[in-house]
mmCIF file of C-alpha atoms in Angstrom:
data_model
loop_
_atom_site.group_PDB
_atom_site.id
_atom_site.type_symbol
_atom_site.label_atom_id
_atom_site.label_comp_id
_atom_site.label_asym_id
_atom_site.label_seq_id
_atom_site.Cartn_x
_atom_site.Cartn_y
_atom_site.Cartn_z
ATOM 1 C CA MET A 1 3.930 15.938 -20.957
ATOM 2 C CA GLY A 2 1.852 12.216 -22.258
ATOM 3 C CA ARG A 3 4.402 10.170 -21.487
ATOM 4 C CA ILE A 4 4.410 11.119 -18.026
ATOM 5 C CA LEU A 5 1.019 10.517 -17.640
ATOM 6 C CA VAL A 6 1.522 7.092 -19.079
ATOM 7 C CA LEU A 7 4.837 5.965 -16.447
ATOM 8 C CA PHE A 8 2.499 7.762 -13.486
ATOM 9 C CA ALA A 9 -0.819 5.873 -14.572
ATOM 10 C CA GLY A 10 1.098 2.619 -15.544
ATOM 11 C CA PHE A 11 2.164 2.694 -11.552
ATOM 12 C CA SER A 12 -0.714 3.800 -10.261
ATOM 13 C CA LEU A 13 -2.169 0.631 -11.712
ATOM 14 C CA VAL A 14 0.202 -1.667 -11.120
ATOM 15 C CA TRP A 15 0.344 -0.948 -6.913
ATOM 16 C CA SER A 16 -3.191 -0.480 -6.573
ATOM 17 C CA SER A 17 -3.474 -4.409 -8.988
ATOM 18 C CA ALA A 18 -2.223 -5.257 -5.622
ATOM 19 C CA PHE A 19 -5.867 -5.179 -3.641
ATOM 20 C CA ILE A 20 -7.625 -6.075 -6.141
ATOM 21 C CA VAL A 21 -5.900 -8.959 -7.256
ATOM 22 C CA GLY A 22 -5.845 -9.900 -3.361
ATOM 23 C CA LYS A 23 -9.388 -9.850 -3.517
ATOM 24 C CA VAL A 24 -9.389 -12.530 -5.612
ATOM 25 C CA ALA A 25 -7.068 -15.030 -4.335
ATOM 26 C CA ILE A 26 -8.709 -14.466 -0.477
ATOM 27 C CA ALA A 27 -11.869 -16.588 -1.749
ATOM 28 C CA ASP A 28 -9.572 -19.753 -1.328
ATOM 29 C CA LEU A 29 -7.027 -18.727 0.706
ATOM 30 C CA ASP A 30 -6.724 -17.168 3.895
ATOM 31 C CA PRO A 31 -5.078 -13.716 3.715
ATOM 32 C CA ILE A 32 -2.976 -13.847 6.041
ATOM 33 C CA VAL A 33 -1.448 -17.230 4.562
ATOM 34 C CA LEU A 34 -1.420 -15.580 1.509
ATOM 35 C CA LEU A 35 0.528 -12.503 2.874
ATOM 36 C CA ALA A 36 2.822 -15.062 4.486
ATOM 37 C CA ILE A 37 4.015 -16.765 1.256
ATOM 38 C CA ARG A 38 3.346 -13.479 -1.196
ATOM 39 C CA PHE A 39 6.598 -11.783 1.133
ATOM 40 C CA LEU A 40 8.325 -14.913 2.165
ATOM 41 C CA LEU A 41 8.444 -15.270 -1.899
ATOM 42 C CA GLY A 42 8.979 -11.908 -2.918
ATOM 43 C CA ALA A 43 11.468 -11.923 -0.923
ATOM 44 C CA LEU A 44 13.555 -15.698 -1.763
ATOM 45 C CA CYS A 45 12.659 -13.567 -5.362
ATOM 46 C CA LEU A 46 15.579 -10.042 -4.202
ATOM 47 C CA LEU A 47 17.437 -11.860 -2.725
ATOM 48 C CA PRO A 48 19.524 -13.081 -5.955
ATOM 49 C CA PHE A 49 19.811 -9.175 -6.073
ATOM 50 C CA VAL A 50 21.422 -7.841 -2.936
ATOM 51 C CA LEU A 51 23.801 -10.649 -3.096
ATOM 52 C CA ARG A 52 25.548 -9.188 -5.858
ATOM 53 C CA ARG A 53 26.040 -5.893 -3.758
ATOM 54 C CA GLY A 54 27.841 -8.241 -1.332
ATOM 55 C CA GLN A 55 27.524 -8.130 1.772
ATOM 56 C CA LEU A 56 26.374 -4.520 2.684
ATOM 57 C CA PHE A 57 22.890 -5.459 3.157
ATOM 58 C CA LEU A 58 23.847 -7.666 6.265
ATOM 59 C CA HIS A 59 25.014 -4.547 7.652
ATOM 60 C CA ILE A 60 23.369 -4.147 11.284
ATOM 61 C CA PRO A 61 21.233 -0.642 10.524
ATOM 62 C CA VAL A 62 20.274 -2.033 7.438
ATOM 63 C CA MET A 63 19.152 -4.846 8.334
ATOM 64 C CA ARG A 64 16.654 -2.898 11.922
ATOM 65 C CA PHE A 65 15.294 -0.690 9.680
ATOM 66 C CA GLY A 66 14.436 -2.927 7.305
ATOM 67 C CA ALA A 67 12.619 -4.792 10.345
ATOM 68 C CA ILE A 68 10.943 -1.839 11.332
ATOM 69 C CA ALA A 69 9.261 -1.133 8.196
ATOM 70 C CA GLY A 70 8.153 -5.765 7.835
ATOM 71 C CA VAL A 71 6.386 -4.781 11.224
ATOM 72 C CA LEU A 72 4.888 -1.622 10.322
ATOM 73 C CA ASN A 73 4.482 -1.330 6.874
ATOM 74 C CA ASN A 74 4.585 -5.750 5.822
ATOM 75 C CA ALA A 75 2.900 -7.122 8.864
ATOM 76 C CA LEU A 76 0.700 -4.340 10.853
ATOM 77 C CA TYR A 77 -0.479 -3.015 7.380
ATOM 78 C CA LEU A 78 -0.577 -5.072 5.164
ATOM 79 C CA GLY A 79 -2.053 -8.238 7.416
ATOM 80 C CA LEU A 80 -4.711 -5.520 8.293
ATOM 81 C CA SER A 81 -5.321 -4.657 5.008
ATOM 82 C CA PHE A 82 -6.002 -7.808 3.868
ATOM 83 C CA LEU A 83 -8.092 -8.539 6.350
ATOM 84 C CA ALA A 84 -10.093 -6.154 5.759
ATOM 85 C CA LEU A 85 -10.397 -7.070 1.941
ATOM 86 C CA GLN A 86 -12.719 -10.287 3.655
ATOM 87 C CA THR A 87 -15.523 -7.786 3.811
ATOM 88 C CA VAL A 88 -14.244 -4.038 2.401
ATOM 89 C CA PRO A 89 -15.265 -4.248 -0.872
ATOM 90 C CA ALA A 90 -11.974 -3.468 -2.469
ATOM 91 C CA PRO A 91 -11.709 0.478 -4.327
ATOM 92 C CA VAL A 92 -13.221 1.074 -1.116
ATOM 93 C CA LEU A 93 -10.091 0.100 0.402
ATOM 94 C CA VAL A 94 -7.469 1.264 -2.133
ATOM 95 C CA VAL A 95 -9.374 4.578 -1.175
ATOM 96 C CA ILE A 96 -8.475 4.434 2.537
ATOM 97 C CA ILE A 97 -5.362 3.237 2.067
ATOM 98 C CA SER A 98 -4.138 5.993 -0.557
ATOM 99 C CA CYS A 99 -5.736 7.986 2.042
ATOM 100 C CA ALA A 100 -2.106 7.758 4.625
ATOM 101 C CA PRO A 101 -1.047 10.607 3.154
ATOM 102 C CA LEU A 102 -2.946 12.598 5.075
ATOM 103 C CA LEU A 103 -2.534 10.666 8.200
ATOM 104 C CA THR A 104 1.072 11.360 7.803
ATOM 105 C CA SER A 105 0.903 14.801 7.478
ATOM 106 C CA ALA A 106 -1.788 14.639 10.737
ATOM 107 C CA PHE A 107 1.725 12.289 12.640
ATOM 108 C CA ALA A 108 4.010 14.855 10.599
ATOM 109 C CA VAL A 109 2.085 18.403 12.776
ATOM 110 C CA VAL A 110 1.735 16.215 16.274
ATOM 111 C CA SER A 111 5.188 15.153 15.803
ATOM 112 C CA GLY A 112 6.134 18.909 15.201
ATOM 113 C CA GLN A 113 8.281 17.826 11.858
ATOM 114 C CA GLU A 114 5.622 20.073 9.968
ATOM 115 C CA THR A 115 3.316 23.094 11.020
ATOM 116 C CA LEU A 116 -1.036 23.055 10.274
ATOM 117 C CA ASN A 117 -2.226 25.837 7.774
ATOM 118 C CA ALA A 118 -5.558 26.203 6.623
ATOM 119 C CA GLN A 119 -4.078 24.991 3.076
ATOM 120 C CA ARG A 120 -3.804 21.593 4.624
ATOM 121 C CA LEU A 121 -7.216 21.557 6.859
ATOM 122 C CA ALA A 122 -9.058 22.592 3.509
ATOM 123 C CA GLY A 123 -7.157 19.388 1.547
ATOM 124 C CA PHE A 124 -8.123 17.118 4.456
ATOM 125 C CA ALA A 125 -11.592 18.387 4.121
ATOM 126 C CA ILE A 126 -12.481 17.397 0.675
ATOM 127 C CA CYS A 127 -10.325 13.993 0.796
ATOM 128 C CA VAL A 128 -12.937 13.403 3.879
ATOM 129 C CA ALA A 129 -15.792 14.864 1.167
ATOM 130 C CA GLY A 130 -14.091 12.387 -1.462
ATOM 131 C CA VAL A 131 -14.246 9.108 0.839
ATOM 132 C CA ALA A 132 -17.595 9.316 2.367
ATOM 133 C CA CYS A 133 -18.726 9.306 -2.203
ATOM 134 C CA VAL A 134 -16.345 6.016 -2.535
ATOM 135 C CA ALA A 135 -17.604 4.604 0.064
ATOM 136 C CA ILE A 136 -20.750 4.721 1.240
ATOM 137 C CA TRP A 137 -22.296 4.522 -2.358
ATOM 138 C CA GLN A 138 -22.508 0.852 -3.244
ATOM 139 C CA PRO A 139 -23.806 0.889 -7.621
ATOM 140 C CA GLY A 140 -26.395 -1.913 -7.973
ATOM 141 C CA SER A 141 -28.244 -0.744 -4.320
ATOM 142 C CA GLY A 142 -29.600 2.345 -6.013
ATOM 143 C CA ILE A 143 -28.955 4.934 -3.283
ATOM 144 C CA ASN A 144 -26.145 4.273 -0.407
ATOM 145 C CA MET A 145 -25.291 1.068 1.718
ATOM 146 C CA PRO A 146 -27.986 -1.166 2.405
ATOM 147 C CA LEU A 147 -28.137 -0.779 6.547
ATOM 148 C CA ALA A 148 -27.313 -4.066 6.916
ATOM 149 C CA VAL A 149 -24.657 -4.032 5.235
ATOM 150 C CA MET A 150 -23.283 -0.647 7.324
ATOM 151 C CA SER A 151 -24.625 -2.105 10.342
ATOM 152 C CA GLY A 152 -23.320 -6.050 10.111
ATOM 153 C CA ILE A 153 -20.705 -6.452 13.127
ATOM 154 C CA SER A 154 -17.773 -8.137 10.250
ATOM 155 C CA ALA A 155 -18.096 -5.052 7.809
ATOM 156 C CA TRP A 156 -17.214 -2.260 10.804
ATOM 157 C CA ALA A 157 -14.336 -4.903 12.169
ATOM 158 C CA GLY A 158 -13.741 -4.645 8.154
ATOM 159 C CA TYR A 159 -13.338 -1.497 8.036
ATOM 160 C CA ALA A 160 -12.202 -0.686 11.477
ATOM 161 C CA MET A 161 -8.888 -2.655 9.978
ATOM 162 C CA ALA A 162 -8.995 -0.775 6.862
ATOM 163 C CA ILE A 163 -8.487 1.846 8.968
ATOM 164 C CA GLY A 164 -6.005 1.028 11.530
ATOM 165 C CA GLY A 165 -3.764 -0.752 8.833
ATOM 166 C CA THR A 166 -4.272 3.001 7.186
ATOM 167 C CA VAL A 167 -3.025 4.135 10.293
ATOM 168 C CA ALA A 168 0.072 1.566 10.460
ATOM 169 C CA PHE A 169 1.140 2.266 7.767
ATOM 170 C CA ALA A 170 0.885 6.698 8.079
ATOM 171 C CA PHE A 171 3.011 5.959 11.579
ATOM 172 C CA GLY A 172 5.413 3.525 9.842
ATOM 173 C CA THR A 173 6.660 6.690 7.396
ATOM 174 C CA VAL A 174 6.509 9.345 10.256
ATOM 175 C CA TYR A 175 8.437 6.979 12.532
ATOM 176 C CA LEU A 176 10.943 6.010 9.891
ATOM 177 C CA ARG A 177 11.337 9.214 8.185
ATOM 178 C CA GLY A 178 14.848 10.743 9.207
ATOM 179 C CA ARG A 179 15.626 6.519 10.492
ATOM 180 C CA SER A 180 17.025 6.046 7.369
ATOM 181 C CA THR A 181 20.670 4.317 7.476
ATOM 182 C CA GLY A 182 21.486 5.740 3.589
ATOM 183 C CA ALA A 183 20.041 2.560 2.462
ATOM 184 C CA SER A 184 19.294 0.535 -1.343
ATOM 185 C CA PRO A 185 16.096 0.202 -1.187
ATOM 186 C CA VAL A 186 16.519 -3.507 -2.842
ATOM 187 C CA ASP A 187 18.163 -4.321 0.790
ATOM 188 C CA VAL A 188 16.200 -2.319 3.036
ATOM 189 C CA ASN A 189 12.671 -3.947 0.937
ATOM 190 C CA PHE A 190 14.592 -7.633 1.625
ATOM 191 C CA TRP A 191 14.509 -7.432 4.553
ATOM 192 C CA GLN A 192 11.053 -5.948 5.065
ATOM 193 C CA SER A 193 9.709 -8.987 2.669
ATOM 194 C CA LEU A 194 11.263 -11.454 4.796
ATOM 195 C CA VAL A 195 10.424 -9.867 8.234
ATOM 196 C CA GLY A 196 7.082 -9.571 7.246
ATOM 197 C CA GLY A 197 6.928 -13.018 6.584
ATOM 198 C CA LEU A 198 8.268 -14.052 9.225
ATOM 199 C CA VAL A 199 6.102 -12.004 11.531
ATOM 200 C CA LEU A 200 3.487 -13.765 9.789
ATOM 201 C CA MET A 201 3.409 -17.582 9.813
ATOM 202 C CA PRO A 202 2.892 -18.262 12.512
ATOM 203 C CA VAL A 203 -0.554 -16.225 12.973
ATOM 204 C CA ALA A 204 -1.296 -17.763 9.345
ATOM 205 C CA LEU A 205 -0.234 -21.091 10.734
ATOM 206 C CA PHE A 206 -2.838 -19.855 13.830
ATOM 207 C CA ARG A 207 -5.376 -19.886 11.561
ATOM 208 C CA ALA A 208 -4.556 -22.428 9.350
ATOM 209 C CA PRO A 209 -3.398 -25.605 10.700
ATOM 210 C CA GLU A 210 -4.976 -27.931 8.613
ATOM 211 C CA LEU A 211 -2.734 -28.669 6.068
ATOM 212 C CA ALA A 212 -5.890 -28.508 3.039
ATOM 213 C CA GLN A 213 -5.760 -25.008 4.428
ATOM 214 C CA TRP A 214 -2.840 -23.936 2.148
ATOM 215 C CA GLN A 215 -3.207 -26.536 -0.309
ATOM 216 C CA ALA A 216 -5.061 -23.658 -1.559
ATOM 217 C CA ALA A 217 -3.072 -21.840 -3.038
ATOM 218 C CA LEU A 218 -1.833 -24.718 -5.127
ATOM 219 C CA HIS A 219 -4.829 -23.806 -7.212
ATOM 220 C CA LEU A 220 -4.050 -22.839 -10.783
ATOM 221 C CA GLN A 221 -6.056 -18.789 -9.834
ATOM 222 C CA THR A 222 -4.854 -18.875 -6.402
ATOM 223 C CA LEU A 223 -1.433 -19.580 -7.504
ATOM 224 C CA MET A 224 -1.255 -16.762 -10.007
ATOM 225 C CA ALA A 225 -2.240 -13.967 -8.038
ATOM 226 C CA ILE A 226 0.318 -15.084 -5.312
ATOM 227 C CA LEU A 227 3.430 -15.055 -7.903
ATOM 228 C CA TYR A 228 1.130 -11.432 -9.606
ATOM 229 C CA LEU A 229 1.649 -10.914 -6.253
ATOM 230 C CA ALA A 230 4.951 -11.853 -4.875
ATOM 231 C CA VAL A 231 7.131 -10.899 -8.124
ATOM 232 C CA VAL A 232 5.187 -8.055 -10.163
ATOM 233 C CA ILE A 233 4.359 -6.430 -7.402
ATOM 234 C CA THR A 234 7.709 -6.972 -4.845
ATOM 235 C CA LEU A 235 9.677 -6.403 -7.484
ATOM 236 C CA GLY A 236 8.268 -4.134 -10.138
ATOM 237 C CA ALA A 237 6.996 -2.065 -8.424
ATOM 238 C CA MET A 238 9.219 -1.318 -6.311
ATOM 239 C CA PHE A 239 11.618 -0.892 -9.516
ATOM 240 C CA MET A 240 8.921 1.313 -11.205
ATOM 241 C CA TRP A 241 8.696 3.134 -7.881
ATOM 242 C CA LEU A 242 12.809 4.152 -8.688
ATOM 243 C CA TYR A 243 12.414 4.580 -11.873
ATOM 244 C CA LEU A 244 10.261 7.359 -10.746
ATOM 245 C CA ILE A 245 12.331 8.927 -7.863
ATOM 246 C CA LYS A 246 15.189 8.983 -9.687
ATOM 247 C CA ARG A 247 13.874 10.324 -13.187
ATOM 248 C CA PHE A 248 11.125 12.970 -11.381
ATOM 249 C CA GLY A 249 12.243 13.166 -7.442
ATOM 250 C CA ALA A 250 10.288 11.654 -4.558
ATOM 251 C CA SER A 251 8.226 14.465 -4.115
ATOM 252 C CA LYS A 252 6.687 14.497 -7.838
ATOM 253 C CA ALA A 253 7.433 10.868 -8.014
ATOM 254 C CA ALA A 254 4.766 10.694 -4.865
ATOM 255 C CA ALA A 255 1.972 12.140 -7.199
ATOM 256 C CA ALA A 256 0.703 8.628 -9.274
ATOM 257 C CA HIS A 257 -0.488 8.146 -5.796
ATOM 258 C CA LEU A 258 -3.084 10.556 -6.146
ATOM 259 C CA ILE A 259 -4.291 8.699 -9.040
ATOM 260 C CA ASN A 260 -5.301 5.183 -6.597
ATOM 261 C CA PRO A 261 -8.061 5.852 -5.905
ATOM 262 C CA LEU A 262 -9.605 6.320 -9.678
ATOM 263 C CA SER A 263 -6.953 3.377 -10.129
ATOM 264 C CA GLY A 264 -8.285 1.071 -7.723
ATOM 265 C CA LEU A 265 -12.148 1.855 -9.396
ATOM 266 C CA ILE A 266 -10.920 0.968 -12.995
ATOM 267 C CA LEU A 267 -9.418 -1.826 -11.865
ATOM 268 C CA ALA A 268 -12.505 -3.297 -9.608
ATOM 269 C CA ALA A 269 -14.528 -2.963 -12.684
ATOM 270 C CA ALA A 270 -12.431 -4.630 -14.806
ATOM 271 C CA ILE A 271 -11.377 -7.365 -12.943
ATOM 272 C CA LEU A 272 -13.633 -8.280 -10.440
ATOM 273 C CA GLY A 273 -16.928 -6.502 -12.466
ATOM 274 C CA ASN A 274 -18.025 -4.221 -10.123
ATOM 275 C CA ASP A 275 -20.503 -1.622 -11.712
ATOM 276 C CA ILE A 276 -18.921 2.380 -11.034
ATOM 277 C CA ALA A 277 -20.918 4.854 -10.101
ATOM 278 C CA ALA A 278 -20.404 9.132 -11.311
ATOM 279 C CA ILE A 279 -20.641 9.703 -8.120
ATOM 280 C CA GLN A 280 -17.868 8.092 -6.666
ATOM 281 C CA ILE A 281 -15.059 8.867 -9.968
ATOM 282 C CA VAL A 282 -16.558 12.265 -8.332
ATOM 283 C CA GLY A 283 -15.739 10.898 -5.072
ATOM 284 C CA ALA A 284 -12.001 9.453 -6.665
ATOM 285 C CA VAL A 285 -10.876 13.741 -8.740
ATOM 286 C CA LEU A 286 -11.974 15.351 -5.200
ATOM 287 C CA ILE A 287 -9.579 12.256 -3.064
ATOM 288 C CA GLY A 288 -6.361 13.746 -5.537
ATOM 289 C CA PHE A 289 -6.847 16.934 -5.442
ATOM 290 C CA GLY A 290 -7.195 17.122 -1.930
ATOM 291 C CA LEU A 291 -4.328 15.219 -1.611
ATOM 292 C CA TYR A 292 -2.765 17.915 -3.947
ATOM 293 C CA ILE A 293 -3.283 20.561 -2.243
ATOM 294 C CA ALA A 294 -3.101 19.459 1.488
ATOM 295 C CA VAL A 295 0.704 16.840 0.884
ATOM 296 C CA PHE A 296 1.764 17.527 -2.208
ATOM 297 C CA ARG A 297 1.483 20.820 -3.273
ATOM 298 C CA THR A 298 2.696 21.560 0.246
ATOM 299 C CA ALA A 299 5.790 19.326 -0.135
ATOM 300 C CA THR A 300 6.628 20.737 -3.251
ATOM 301 C CA ARG A 301 6.845 23.879 -2.198
ATOM 302 C CA HIS A 302 9.446 23.132 1.036
ATOM 303 C CA LYS A 303 11.258 20.455 -1.372
ATOM 304 C CA PRO A 304 11.795 18.376 1.616
ATOM 305 C CA VAL A 305 14.354 15.625 1.407
ATOM 306 C CA VAL A 306 13.612 11.448 1.714
ATOM 307 C CA SER A 307 16.082 9.270 1.599
ATOM 308 C CA LYS A 308 15.843 6.150 -0.424
ATOM 309 C CA GLY A 309 14.959 3.551 2.317
ATOM 310 C CA ALA A 310 12.574 5.587 3.332
ATOM 311 C CA ALA A 311 11.355 6.326 0.170
ATOM 312 C CA SER A 312 11.345 2.896 -0.685
ATOM 313 C CA CYS A 313 8.675 1.795 2.146
ATOM 314 C CA ARG A 314 6.024 3.990 0.188
ATOM 315 C CA ALA A 315 5.700 2.202 -2.337
ATOM 316 C CA THR A 316 4.237 -1.354 -0.457
ATOM 317 C CA SER A 317 1.186 -2.515 -1.523
#
């Protein structure tokens, strides 16, 4: 049992660290420029793995599935999320994105793939309460988030982008469910990273037309952050996720995301020096409990079959 908890906690810490490290990198580099470089570099790192499998990754259905995932999961979800990092505290962003399973479940109910019941509604309500505890209370202010911050246009825009990115991720999960070609997750992740980088590159060039704005990527701290995101997150998190699926199954492996809100708070304190209020820890626990009873407990009962290609998209961060 102890080893299982270590595996789940390890994956959660790696997944959550993407946004904490991203917060460090965007201090010098435009977030879209950061993502464009990260995705293209990640695709380059994945290229040897897909080439070892022959020409399977060149099959049109695999390319189409990966391209759609790249637009929805990488360009929209992570693009909006990293833009939100400019004004939204990193641990709060992790909390918001961790609620994606709730939106996924809601989309599935609307599309007729799942049914709504009292258990789901209760889980939704508990998660909303948990998000309020983490997002509204900011340590250091003594009380709730300062009114000046909450009323600022940039702050509201940041939270809107964070929510928009989470919606894109949830919609992508539901849309891609059942549309997988049974392709290798490595192939899907390669096309997802490549297409995500190519889609964001024109936006990056528009936002940062000067060469000097790109040279910030060569600063040691920023360069280390880019390499971490491209190698550790794109490759490491994916292979950790596949290992969890292979050992425990998709539904049980997904339970690792229950720890993400708490992981985000811990990493923000360790790396960014953020303070943690007791009410935020309570909120993180509430979110995990709400997700469990609204999503994962139901999924365990029905034991849905999740294709490997679709499952690989869930590990995106």
